[in-house]
XYZ file of C-alpha atoms in Angstrom:
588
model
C 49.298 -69.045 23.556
C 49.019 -66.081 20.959
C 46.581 -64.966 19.444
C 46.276 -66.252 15.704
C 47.149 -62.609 13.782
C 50.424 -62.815 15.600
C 51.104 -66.156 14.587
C 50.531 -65.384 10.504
C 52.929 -62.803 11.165
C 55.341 -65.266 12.389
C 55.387 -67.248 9.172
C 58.137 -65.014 6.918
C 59.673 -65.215 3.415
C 61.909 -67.613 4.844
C 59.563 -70.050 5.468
C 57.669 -69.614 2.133
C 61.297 -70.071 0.367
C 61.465 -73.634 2.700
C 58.561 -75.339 1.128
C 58.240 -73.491 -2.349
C 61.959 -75.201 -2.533
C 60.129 -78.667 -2.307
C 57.306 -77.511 -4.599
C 60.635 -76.300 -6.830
C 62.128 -80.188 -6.819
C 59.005 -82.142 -7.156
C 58.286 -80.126 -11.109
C 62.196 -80.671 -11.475
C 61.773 -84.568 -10.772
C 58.780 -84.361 -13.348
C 60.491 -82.465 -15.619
C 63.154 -84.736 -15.639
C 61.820 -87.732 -16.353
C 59.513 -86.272 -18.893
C 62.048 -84.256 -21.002
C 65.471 -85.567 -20.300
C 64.552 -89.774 -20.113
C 64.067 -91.816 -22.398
C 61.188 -91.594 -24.319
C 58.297 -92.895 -22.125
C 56.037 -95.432 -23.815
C 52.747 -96.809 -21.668
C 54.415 -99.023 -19.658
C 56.720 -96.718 -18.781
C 54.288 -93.617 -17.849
C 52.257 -96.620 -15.791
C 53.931 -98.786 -14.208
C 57.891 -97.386 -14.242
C 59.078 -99.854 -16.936
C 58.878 -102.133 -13.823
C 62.208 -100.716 -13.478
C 62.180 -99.647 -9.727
C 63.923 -101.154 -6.862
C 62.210 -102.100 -3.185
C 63.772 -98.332 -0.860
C 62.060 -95.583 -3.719
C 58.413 -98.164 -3.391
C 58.148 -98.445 0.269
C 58.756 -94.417 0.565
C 55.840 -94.120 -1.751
C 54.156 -96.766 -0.861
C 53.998 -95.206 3.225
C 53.570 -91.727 1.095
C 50.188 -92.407 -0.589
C 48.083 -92.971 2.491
C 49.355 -91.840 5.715
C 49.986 -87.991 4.103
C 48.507 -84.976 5.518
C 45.515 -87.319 6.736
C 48.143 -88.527 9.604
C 50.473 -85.528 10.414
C 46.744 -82.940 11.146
C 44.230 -85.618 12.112
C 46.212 -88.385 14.405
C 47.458 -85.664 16.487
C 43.757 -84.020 16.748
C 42.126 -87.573 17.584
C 44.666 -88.261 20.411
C 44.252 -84.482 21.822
C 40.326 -84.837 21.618
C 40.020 -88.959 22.535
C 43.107 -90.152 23.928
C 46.273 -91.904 23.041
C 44.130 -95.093 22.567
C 44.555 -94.679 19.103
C 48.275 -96.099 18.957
C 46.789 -99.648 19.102
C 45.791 -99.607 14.905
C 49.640 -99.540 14.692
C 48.979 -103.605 15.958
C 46.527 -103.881 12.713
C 49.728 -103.022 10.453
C 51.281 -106.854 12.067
C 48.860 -108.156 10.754
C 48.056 -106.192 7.567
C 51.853 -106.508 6.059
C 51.906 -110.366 5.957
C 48.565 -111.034 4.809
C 48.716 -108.139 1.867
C 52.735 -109.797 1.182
C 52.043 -113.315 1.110
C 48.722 -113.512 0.467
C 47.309 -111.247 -1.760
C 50.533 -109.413 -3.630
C 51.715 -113.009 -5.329
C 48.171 -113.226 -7.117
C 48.417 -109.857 -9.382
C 52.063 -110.860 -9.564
C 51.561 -113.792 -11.334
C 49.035 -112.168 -13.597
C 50.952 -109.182 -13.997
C 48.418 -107.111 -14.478
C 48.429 -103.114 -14.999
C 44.867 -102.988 -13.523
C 44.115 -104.680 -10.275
C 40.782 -104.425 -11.685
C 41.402 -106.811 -14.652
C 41.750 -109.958 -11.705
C 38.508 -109.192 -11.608
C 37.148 -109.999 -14.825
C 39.493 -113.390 -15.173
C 37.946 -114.684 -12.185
C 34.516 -113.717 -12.410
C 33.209 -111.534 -15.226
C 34.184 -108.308 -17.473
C 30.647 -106.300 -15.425
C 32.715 -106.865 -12.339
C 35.789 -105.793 -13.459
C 34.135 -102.680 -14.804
C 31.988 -102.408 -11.408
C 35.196 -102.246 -9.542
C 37.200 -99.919 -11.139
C 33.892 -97.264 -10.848
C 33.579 -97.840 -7.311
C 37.447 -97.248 -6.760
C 37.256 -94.151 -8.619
C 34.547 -92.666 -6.614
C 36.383 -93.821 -3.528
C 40.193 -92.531 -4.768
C 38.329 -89.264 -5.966
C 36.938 -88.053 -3.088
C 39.920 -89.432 -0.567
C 42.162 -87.687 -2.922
C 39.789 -84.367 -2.094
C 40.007 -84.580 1.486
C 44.074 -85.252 1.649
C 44.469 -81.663 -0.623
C 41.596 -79.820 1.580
C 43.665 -80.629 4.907
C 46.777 -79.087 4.360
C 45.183 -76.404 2.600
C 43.477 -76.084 6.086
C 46.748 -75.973 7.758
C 48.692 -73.372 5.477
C 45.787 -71.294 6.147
C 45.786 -71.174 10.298
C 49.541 -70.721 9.720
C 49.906 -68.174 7.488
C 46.461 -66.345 6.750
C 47.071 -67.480 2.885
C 43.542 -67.883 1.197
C 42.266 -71.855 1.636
C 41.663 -72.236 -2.364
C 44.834 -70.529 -3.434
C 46.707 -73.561 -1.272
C 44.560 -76.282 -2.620
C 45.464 -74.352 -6.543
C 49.332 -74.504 -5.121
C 48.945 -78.704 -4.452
C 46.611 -79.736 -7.222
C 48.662 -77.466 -10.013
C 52.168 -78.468 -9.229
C 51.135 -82.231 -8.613
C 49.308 -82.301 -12.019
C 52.409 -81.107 -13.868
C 55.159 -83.029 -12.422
C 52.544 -86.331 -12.523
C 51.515 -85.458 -16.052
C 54.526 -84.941 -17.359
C 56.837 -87.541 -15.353
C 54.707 -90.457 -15.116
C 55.001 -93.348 -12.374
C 59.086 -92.730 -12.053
C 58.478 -88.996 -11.130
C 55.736 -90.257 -8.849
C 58.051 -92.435 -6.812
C 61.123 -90.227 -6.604
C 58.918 -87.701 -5.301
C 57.141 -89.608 -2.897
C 60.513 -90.728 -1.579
C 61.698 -87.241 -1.093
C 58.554 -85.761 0.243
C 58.251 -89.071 2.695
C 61.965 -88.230 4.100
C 60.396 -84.560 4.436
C 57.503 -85.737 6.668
C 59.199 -88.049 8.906
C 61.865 -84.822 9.412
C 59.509 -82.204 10.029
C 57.075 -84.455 12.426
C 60.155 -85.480 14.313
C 61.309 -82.420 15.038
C 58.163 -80.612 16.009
C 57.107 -83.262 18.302
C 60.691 -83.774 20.295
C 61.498 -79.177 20.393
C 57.490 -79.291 21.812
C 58.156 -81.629 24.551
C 61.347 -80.430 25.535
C 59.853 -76.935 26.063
C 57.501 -77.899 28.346
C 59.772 -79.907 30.704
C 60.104 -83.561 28.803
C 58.395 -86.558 27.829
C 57.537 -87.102 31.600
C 55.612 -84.120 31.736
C 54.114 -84.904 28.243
C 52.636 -87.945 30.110
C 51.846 -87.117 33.538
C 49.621 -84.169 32.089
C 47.881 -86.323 29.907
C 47.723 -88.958 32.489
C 45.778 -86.808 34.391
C 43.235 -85.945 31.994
C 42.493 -89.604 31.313
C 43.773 -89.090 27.761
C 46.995 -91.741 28.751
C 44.457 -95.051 28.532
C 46.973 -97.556 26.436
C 44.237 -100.281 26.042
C 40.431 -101.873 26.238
C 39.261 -104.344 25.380
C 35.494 -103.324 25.634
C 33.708 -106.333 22.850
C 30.900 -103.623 22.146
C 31.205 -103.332 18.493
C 29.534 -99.454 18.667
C 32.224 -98.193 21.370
C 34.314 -95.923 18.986
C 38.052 -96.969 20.139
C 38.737 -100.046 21.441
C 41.526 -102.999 20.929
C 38.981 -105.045 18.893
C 37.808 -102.095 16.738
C 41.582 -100.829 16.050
C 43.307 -104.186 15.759
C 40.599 -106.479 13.890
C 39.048 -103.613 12.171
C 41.764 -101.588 11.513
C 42.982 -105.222 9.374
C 40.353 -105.263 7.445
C 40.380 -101.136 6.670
C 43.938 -101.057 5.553
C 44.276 -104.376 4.000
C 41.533 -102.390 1.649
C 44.836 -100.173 0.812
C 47.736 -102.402 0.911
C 46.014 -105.824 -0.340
C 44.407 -105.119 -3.223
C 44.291 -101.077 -3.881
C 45.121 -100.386 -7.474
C 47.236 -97.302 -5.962
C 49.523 -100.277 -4.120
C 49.066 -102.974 -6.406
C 50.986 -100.487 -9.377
C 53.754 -99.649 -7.259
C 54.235 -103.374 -5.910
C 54.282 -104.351 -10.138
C 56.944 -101.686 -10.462
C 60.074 -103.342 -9.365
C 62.333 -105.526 -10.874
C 61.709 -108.787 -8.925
C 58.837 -109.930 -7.021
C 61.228 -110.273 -3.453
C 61.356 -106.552 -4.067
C 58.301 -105.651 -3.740
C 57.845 -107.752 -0.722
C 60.780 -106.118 1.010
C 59.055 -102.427 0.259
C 55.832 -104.009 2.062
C 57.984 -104.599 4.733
C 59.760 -101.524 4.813
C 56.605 -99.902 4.480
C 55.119 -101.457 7.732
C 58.397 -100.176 9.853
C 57.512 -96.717 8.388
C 53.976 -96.590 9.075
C 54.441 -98.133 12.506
C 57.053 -95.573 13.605
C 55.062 -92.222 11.650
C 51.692 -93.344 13.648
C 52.884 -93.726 17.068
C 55.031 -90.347 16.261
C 51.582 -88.653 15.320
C 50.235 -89.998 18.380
C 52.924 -88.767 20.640
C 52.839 -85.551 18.883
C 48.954 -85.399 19.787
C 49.978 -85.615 23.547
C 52.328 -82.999 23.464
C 49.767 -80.910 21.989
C 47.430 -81.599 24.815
C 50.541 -81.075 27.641
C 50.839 -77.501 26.082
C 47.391 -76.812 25.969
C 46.066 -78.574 29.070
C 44.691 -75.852 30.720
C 43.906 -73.394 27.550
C 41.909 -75.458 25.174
C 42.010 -73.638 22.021
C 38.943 -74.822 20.474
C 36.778 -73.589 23.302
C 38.601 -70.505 23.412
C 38.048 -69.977 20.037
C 41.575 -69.724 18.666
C 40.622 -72.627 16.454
C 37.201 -73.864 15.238
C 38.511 -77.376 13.669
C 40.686 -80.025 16.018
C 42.549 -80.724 12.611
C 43.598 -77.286 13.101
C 45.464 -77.858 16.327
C 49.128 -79.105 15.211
C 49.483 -76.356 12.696
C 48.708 -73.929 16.277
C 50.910 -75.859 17.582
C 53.704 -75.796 15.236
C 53.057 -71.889 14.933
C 53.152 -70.949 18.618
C 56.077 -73.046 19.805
C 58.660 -72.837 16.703
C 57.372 -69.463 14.760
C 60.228 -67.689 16.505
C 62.368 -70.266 14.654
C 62.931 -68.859 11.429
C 62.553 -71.354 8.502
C 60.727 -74.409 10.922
C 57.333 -73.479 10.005
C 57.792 -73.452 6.941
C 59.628 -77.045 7.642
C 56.372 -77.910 8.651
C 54.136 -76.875 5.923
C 56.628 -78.707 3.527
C 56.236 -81.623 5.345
C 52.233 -81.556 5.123
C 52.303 -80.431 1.274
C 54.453 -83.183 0.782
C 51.775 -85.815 2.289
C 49.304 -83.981 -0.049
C 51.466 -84.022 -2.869
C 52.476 -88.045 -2.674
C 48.783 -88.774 -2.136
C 47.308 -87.268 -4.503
C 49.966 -87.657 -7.464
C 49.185 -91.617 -6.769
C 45.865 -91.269 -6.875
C 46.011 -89.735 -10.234
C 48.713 -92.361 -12.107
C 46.546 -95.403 -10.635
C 43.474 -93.663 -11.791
C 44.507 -92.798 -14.963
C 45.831 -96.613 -15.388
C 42.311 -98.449 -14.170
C 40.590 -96.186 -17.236
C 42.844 -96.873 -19.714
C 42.923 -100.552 -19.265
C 39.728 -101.132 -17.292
C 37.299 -98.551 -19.933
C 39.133 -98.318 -22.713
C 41.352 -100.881 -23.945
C 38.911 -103.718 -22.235
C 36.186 -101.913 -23.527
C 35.466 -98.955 -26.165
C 38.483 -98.916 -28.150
C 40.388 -102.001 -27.689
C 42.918 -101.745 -30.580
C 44.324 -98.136 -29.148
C 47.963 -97.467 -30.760
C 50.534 -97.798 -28.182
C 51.363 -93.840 -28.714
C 47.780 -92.374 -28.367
C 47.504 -95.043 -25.247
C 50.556 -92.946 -23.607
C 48.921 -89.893 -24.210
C 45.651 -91.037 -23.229
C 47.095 -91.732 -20.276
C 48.401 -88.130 -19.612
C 45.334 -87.036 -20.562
C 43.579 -88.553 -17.913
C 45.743 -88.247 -15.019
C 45.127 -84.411 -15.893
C 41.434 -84.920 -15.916
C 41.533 -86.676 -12.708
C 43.992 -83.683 -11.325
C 41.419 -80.841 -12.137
C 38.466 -83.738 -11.037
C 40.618 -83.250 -7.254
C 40.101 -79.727 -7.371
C 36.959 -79.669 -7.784
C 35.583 -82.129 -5.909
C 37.803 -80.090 -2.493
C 34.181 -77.879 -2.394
C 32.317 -81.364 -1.315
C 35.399 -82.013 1.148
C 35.420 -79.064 3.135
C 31.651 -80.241 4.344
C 32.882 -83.689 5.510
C 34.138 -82.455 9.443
C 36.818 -84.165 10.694
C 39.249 -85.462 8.417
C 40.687 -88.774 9.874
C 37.405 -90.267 10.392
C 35.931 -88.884 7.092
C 39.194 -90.783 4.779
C 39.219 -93.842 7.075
C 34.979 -93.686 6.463
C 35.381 -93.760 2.648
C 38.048 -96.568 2.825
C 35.710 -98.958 5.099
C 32.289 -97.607 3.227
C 33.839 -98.262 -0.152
C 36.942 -100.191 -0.011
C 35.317 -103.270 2.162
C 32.805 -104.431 -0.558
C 35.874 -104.347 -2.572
C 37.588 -106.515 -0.461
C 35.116 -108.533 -0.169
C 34.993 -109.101 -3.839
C 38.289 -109.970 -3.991
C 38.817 -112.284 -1.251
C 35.723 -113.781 -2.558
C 37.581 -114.545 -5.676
C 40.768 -115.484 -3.812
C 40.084 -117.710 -0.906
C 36.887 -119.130 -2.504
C 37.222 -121.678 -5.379
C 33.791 -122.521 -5.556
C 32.565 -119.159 -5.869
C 31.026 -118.313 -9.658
C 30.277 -115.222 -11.438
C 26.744 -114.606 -10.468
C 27.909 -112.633 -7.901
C 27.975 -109.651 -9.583
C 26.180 -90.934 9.890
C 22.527 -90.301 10.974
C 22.485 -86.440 11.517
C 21.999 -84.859 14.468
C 21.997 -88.692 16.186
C 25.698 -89.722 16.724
C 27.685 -87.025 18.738
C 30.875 -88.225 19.895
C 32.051 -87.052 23.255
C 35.626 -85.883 23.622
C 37.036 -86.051 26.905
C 37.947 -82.695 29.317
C 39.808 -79.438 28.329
C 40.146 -76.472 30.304
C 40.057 -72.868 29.379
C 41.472 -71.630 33.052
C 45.016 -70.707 32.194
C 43.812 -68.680 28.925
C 46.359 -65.668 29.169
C 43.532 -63.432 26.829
C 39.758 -62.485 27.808
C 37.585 -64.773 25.831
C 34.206 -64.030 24.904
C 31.546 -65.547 25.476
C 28.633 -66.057 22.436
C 25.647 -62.736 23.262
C 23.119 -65.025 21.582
C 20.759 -67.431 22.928
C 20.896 -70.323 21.169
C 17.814 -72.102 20.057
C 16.851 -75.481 21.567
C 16.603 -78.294 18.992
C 14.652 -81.134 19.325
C 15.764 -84.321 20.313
C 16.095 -86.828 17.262
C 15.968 -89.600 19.204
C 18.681 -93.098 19.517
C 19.827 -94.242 16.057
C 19.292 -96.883 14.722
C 22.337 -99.779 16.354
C 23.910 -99.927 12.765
C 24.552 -96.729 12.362
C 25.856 -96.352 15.899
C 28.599 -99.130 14.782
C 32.183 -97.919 14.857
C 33.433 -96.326 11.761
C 36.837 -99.134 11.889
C 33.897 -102.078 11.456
C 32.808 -100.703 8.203
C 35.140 -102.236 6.245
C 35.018 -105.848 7.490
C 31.270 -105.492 7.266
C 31.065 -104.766 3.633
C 33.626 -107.155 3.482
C 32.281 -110.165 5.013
C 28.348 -109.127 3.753
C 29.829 -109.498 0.235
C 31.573 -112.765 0.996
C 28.335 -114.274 2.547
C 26.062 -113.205 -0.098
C 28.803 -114.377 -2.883
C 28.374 -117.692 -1.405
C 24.529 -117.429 -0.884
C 24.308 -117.327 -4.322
C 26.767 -119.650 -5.369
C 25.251 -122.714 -3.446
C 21.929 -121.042 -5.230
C 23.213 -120.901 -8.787
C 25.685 -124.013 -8.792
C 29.177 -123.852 -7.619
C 32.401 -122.810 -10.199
C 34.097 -126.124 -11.182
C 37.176 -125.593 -9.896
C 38.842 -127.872 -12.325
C 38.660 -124.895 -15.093
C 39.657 -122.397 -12.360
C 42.453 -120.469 -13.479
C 45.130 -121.384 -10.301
C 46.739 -118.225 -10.628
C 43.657 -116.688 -9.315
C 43.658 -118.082 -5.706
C 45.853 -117.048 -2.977
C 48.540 -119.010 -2.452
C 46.529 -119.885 1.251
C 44.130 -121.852 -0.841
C 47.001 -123.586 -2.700
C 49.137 -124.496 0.150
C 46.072 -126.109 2.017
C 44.168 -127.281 -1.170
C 45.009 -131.194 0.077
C 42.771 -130.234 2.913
C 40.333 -128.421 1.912
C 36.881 -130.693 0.670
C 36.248 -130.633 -2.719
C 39.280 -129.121 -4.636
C 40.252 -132.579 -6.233
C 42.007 -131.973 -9.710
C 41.559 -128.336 -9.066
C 42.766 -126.038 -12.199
C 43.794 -129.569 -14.087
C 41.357 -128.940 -17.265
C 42.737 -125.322 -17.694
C 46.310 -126.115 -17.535
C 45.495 -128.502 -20.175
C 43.780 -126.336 -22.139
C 46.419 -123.522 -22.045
C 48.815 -125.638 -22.945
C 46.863 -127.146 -26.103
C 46.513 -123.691 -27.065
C 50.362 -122.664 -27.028
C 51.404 -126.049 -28.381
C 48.811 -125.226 -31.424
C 50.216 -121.898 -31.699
C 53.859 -122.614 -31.401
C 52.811 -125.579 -34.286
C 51.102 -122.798 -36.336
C 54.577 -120.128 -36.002
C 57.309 -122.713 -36.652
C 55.989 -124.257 -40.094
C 58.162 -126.507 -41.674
C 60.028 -126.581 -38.761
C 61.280 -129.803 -37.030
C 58.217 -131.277 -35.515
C 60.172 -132.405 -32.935
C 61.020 -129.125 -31.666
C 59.628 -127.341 -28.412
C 59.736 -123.905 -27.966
C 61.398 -122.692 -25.127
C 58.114 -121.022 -23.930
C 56.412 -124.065 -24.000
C 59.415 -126.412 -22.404
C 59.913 -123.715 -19.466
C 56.453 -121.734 -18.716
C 52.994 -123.018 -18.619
C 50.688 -120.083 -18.594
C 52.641 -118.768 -15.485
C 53.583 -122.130 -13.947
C 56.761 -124.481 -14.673
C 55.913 -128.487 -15.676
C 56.647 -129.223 -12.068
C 54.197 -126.966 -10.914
C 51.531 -127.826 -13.547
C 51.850 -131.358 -12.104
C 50.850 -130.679 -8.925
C 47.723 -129.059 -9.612
């Protein structure tokens, strides 16, 4: 292993021409489609022109969330915990169908541009507007923590100043966002996915092969206990197990894919609704194949340094500081690789945080503005309203990467914030979903939890390391936590989840339940529909607001034709009733 002023050296011109090339195409993409496309109109800046087809949305869709957060902090957790890790891929099975079939046809029938906005149709305008401010403090700081990481990483590999990096990510992904819109933001995510994928890929399979195969790869960490493929421990406060990853790993990225205002804009992007299921699908091959490639790629880390750990040795101080060591020490001789690399981890950045900003910018606009303080906004200062914010929101990033420096590692810190966050959301919205009956009432300890990492070894360090001349002070002991907060970070989400769904229905049976026969259908999952001839008390349910939608269009289309002959129906009214065909109607 060498020492970490030979490996900046490594890292030429050549490799700074590699990933300033990819910085180079993203502003091209965003110039393009700001300058040279048609002229972009809200819709269009938004949501695409819902233009898009299923391959471009499932690279952004994998893009937004797995990004530098994956390729630095998957490898570190399977280095420092073990390859137990691989079993969240098991969470995606079940994630993809559920978010697919279950939650992605109810904004598709509203077609809304704010997930948000399902919000206030099924409950109340206060909870539409809670929602979108608790998923802009949760998008906000995630967004902080995915341009902090591989501002990390360019810094152990080439000695380049942390805060000039995070200026590089946040600058170029404002412009090309800000002046491209959603189309720039999915062309680029496609490209920087396909950059990711090549770069991990080739890291992982040139550092096995150089130390003697994938054999080797395993037996070493076989050895160290780090090869454990399963348990099925039912404590809830054991970090990793098949229970925490599978069953809470569900409910922590159905927060993302099921009802995510990120995902939810991309899904409304396409041209057809069986396209946007196909990208979910797509999307769940992707993320299946990128995690247990980050997980390999965190044993072949460990295989190299089995018997040189180089956090204790003090070549690193952060585990999410490992792969870019990695990368550095076995390819730097490579000219061009690293720099491979670093593209490939800007590009996660870039994708993340360019989605972040669009959806952002789309939930104020329609959540604050037009469903609030200026409802009657012209459809041209609404477009550059919308620029305006996503720029706020860019600079908002920037500064907000001084609060995510101070949150340790960086996988469990953005999968924290999703389950801490997202899972009341969730819990809102299944409330709304799978729950007729409810109504609109419903509006770390420190210096406790340390988390043991299993064995390195600093024996086969080739270099003297030096041990610390101080004495260190004892601190006192602060005692056993509390048994919640000693509960695995991947419950978090199902238990803000489920304690929102419990006291949602608490209340309801308190406050008197929502007559389901005014229920707007459109606002359940289709679950609830398919079984509705089961389930207890949903007779005649959404009957009296069919009606009284179609009373309303029959008035209006009464109203519009005049003289016309009174025997005439429009073909609106003949064909469509508020979302549903006759045939449908009838059945509800």
């Amino acid at each position: 292993m060498a020492y970490v002023d030979e490996l900046v050296d490594r890292f030429t011109w050549i490799d700074y021409m590699v990933f300033s090339c990819m910085l180079l195409v993203s502003a091209v993409i965003g110039i393009f489609y700001g300058c040279f496309s048609k002229k972009q109109d809200t819709n269009d800046f938004l949501m695409a022109g819902k233009s898009m087809t299923a391959f471009p949305v499932a690279m952004s869709l994998i893009a937004s969330f797995m990004s530098a957060i994956t390729l630095l902090g998957t490898p570190s957790e399977v280095y420092q915990f073990g390859f137990l890790y691989w079993l969240i891929g098991f969470a995606y099975v079940l994630m993809t169908p559920s978010a697919a079939y279950l939650y992605f046809p109810v904004f598709y029938k509203l077609q809304v541009t704010s997930a948000y906005e399902y919000l206030e149709r099924r409950f109340h305008r206060s909870v539409r507007w809670l929602g979108s401010f608790v998923f802009i403090i949760q998008m906000t700081l995630y967004m902080a923590i995915v341009v902090y990481a591989p501002a990390l990483a360019l810094e152990q590999v080439t000695g380049l100043n942390v805060y000039i990096s995070v200026s590089l990510i946040c600058f170029v992904c404002i412009f090309y966002t800000t002046l491209g819109g959603m189309k720039a933001v999915l062309w680029t995510d496609a490209l920087q996915t396909l950059i990711m994928y090549g770069s991990m890929m080739f890291v992982i399979i040139k550092g096995a092969i150089d130390i003697g195969g994938f054999d080797v790869v395993w037996q070493r960490n076989a050895d160290s206990g780090r090869a454990q493929l399963i348990d099925f421990d039912p404590d809830p406060t054991t970090r990793h197990t098949f229970w925490t990853l599978v069953i809470g790993g569900y409910f922590t990225w159905i927060t993302v894919y099921g009802v995510n205002q990120a995902q939810i804009q991309r899904y409304l992007s396409v041209q057809t609704k069986q396209m946007a299921v196909n990208a979910l699908w797509i999307n769940f091959v992707g993320l299946f194949i990128l995690m247990l490639t980050c997980c390999f790629g965190g044993m072949v880390v460990y295989a190299n340094y089995h018997d040189c750990d180089p956090i204790r040795s003090g070549v690193v101080d952060k585990g999410d500081q490992l792969f870019p060591l990695f990368v550095m020490d076995t390819l730097g001789q490579w000219r061009g690789l690293p720099g491979l690399f670093v593209a490939g981890v800007f590009s996660g950045a870039l994708s993340t945080v360019s989605s972040g900003m669009n959806s952002l910018a789309a939930i104020v606009l329609e959540d604050f503005i037009k469903a609030g303080c200026y409802p009657n906004i012209s459809e041209n200062a609404a477009t550059w309203t919308s620029r305006a914010l996503s720029l706020f929101f860019g600079l908002l990033t920037f500064a907000l990467v001084f609060v995510a420096e101070q949150l340790g590692n960086i996988l469990n810190a953005a999968l924290s914030i999703f389950g801490v966050v997202g899972g009341p959301l969730l819990g809102v919205f299944t409330l709304g979903m799978f729950f007729p009956w409810a109504n609109s009432t419903v509006a770390k300890a420190s210096g406790q939890i340390h988390l043991p990492s299993l064995p390195t070894s600093i024996d086969g360090c080739n270099f003297t390391i030096v041990e610390p001349t101080f004495t260190p002070i004892p601190e006192s002991d602060p005692g056993e936590p509390l048994a919640i907060y000693r509960l695995s970070y991947m419950w978090y989400s199902a238990t803000g989840c489920f304690t929102v769904i419990v006291v949602g229905m608490l209340v309801t049976l308190v406050t008197g339940k929502q007559d389901v026969r005014a229920l707007d259908p459109r606002c359940l999952s289709p679950a609830v529909l398919w079984l509705k001839n089961w389930i207890p008390g949903l007779d005649g349910l959404g009957e009296d607001y069919v009606h009284e939608e179609e009373g309303l269009k029959e008035n209006n289309s009464s109203v519009s034709l005049g003289n016309v002959n009174p025997g005439y129906k429009s073909e609106t009214t003949e064909n469509t009733s508020n979302g549903y065909s006759p045939e449908e109607s009838s059945k509800l």
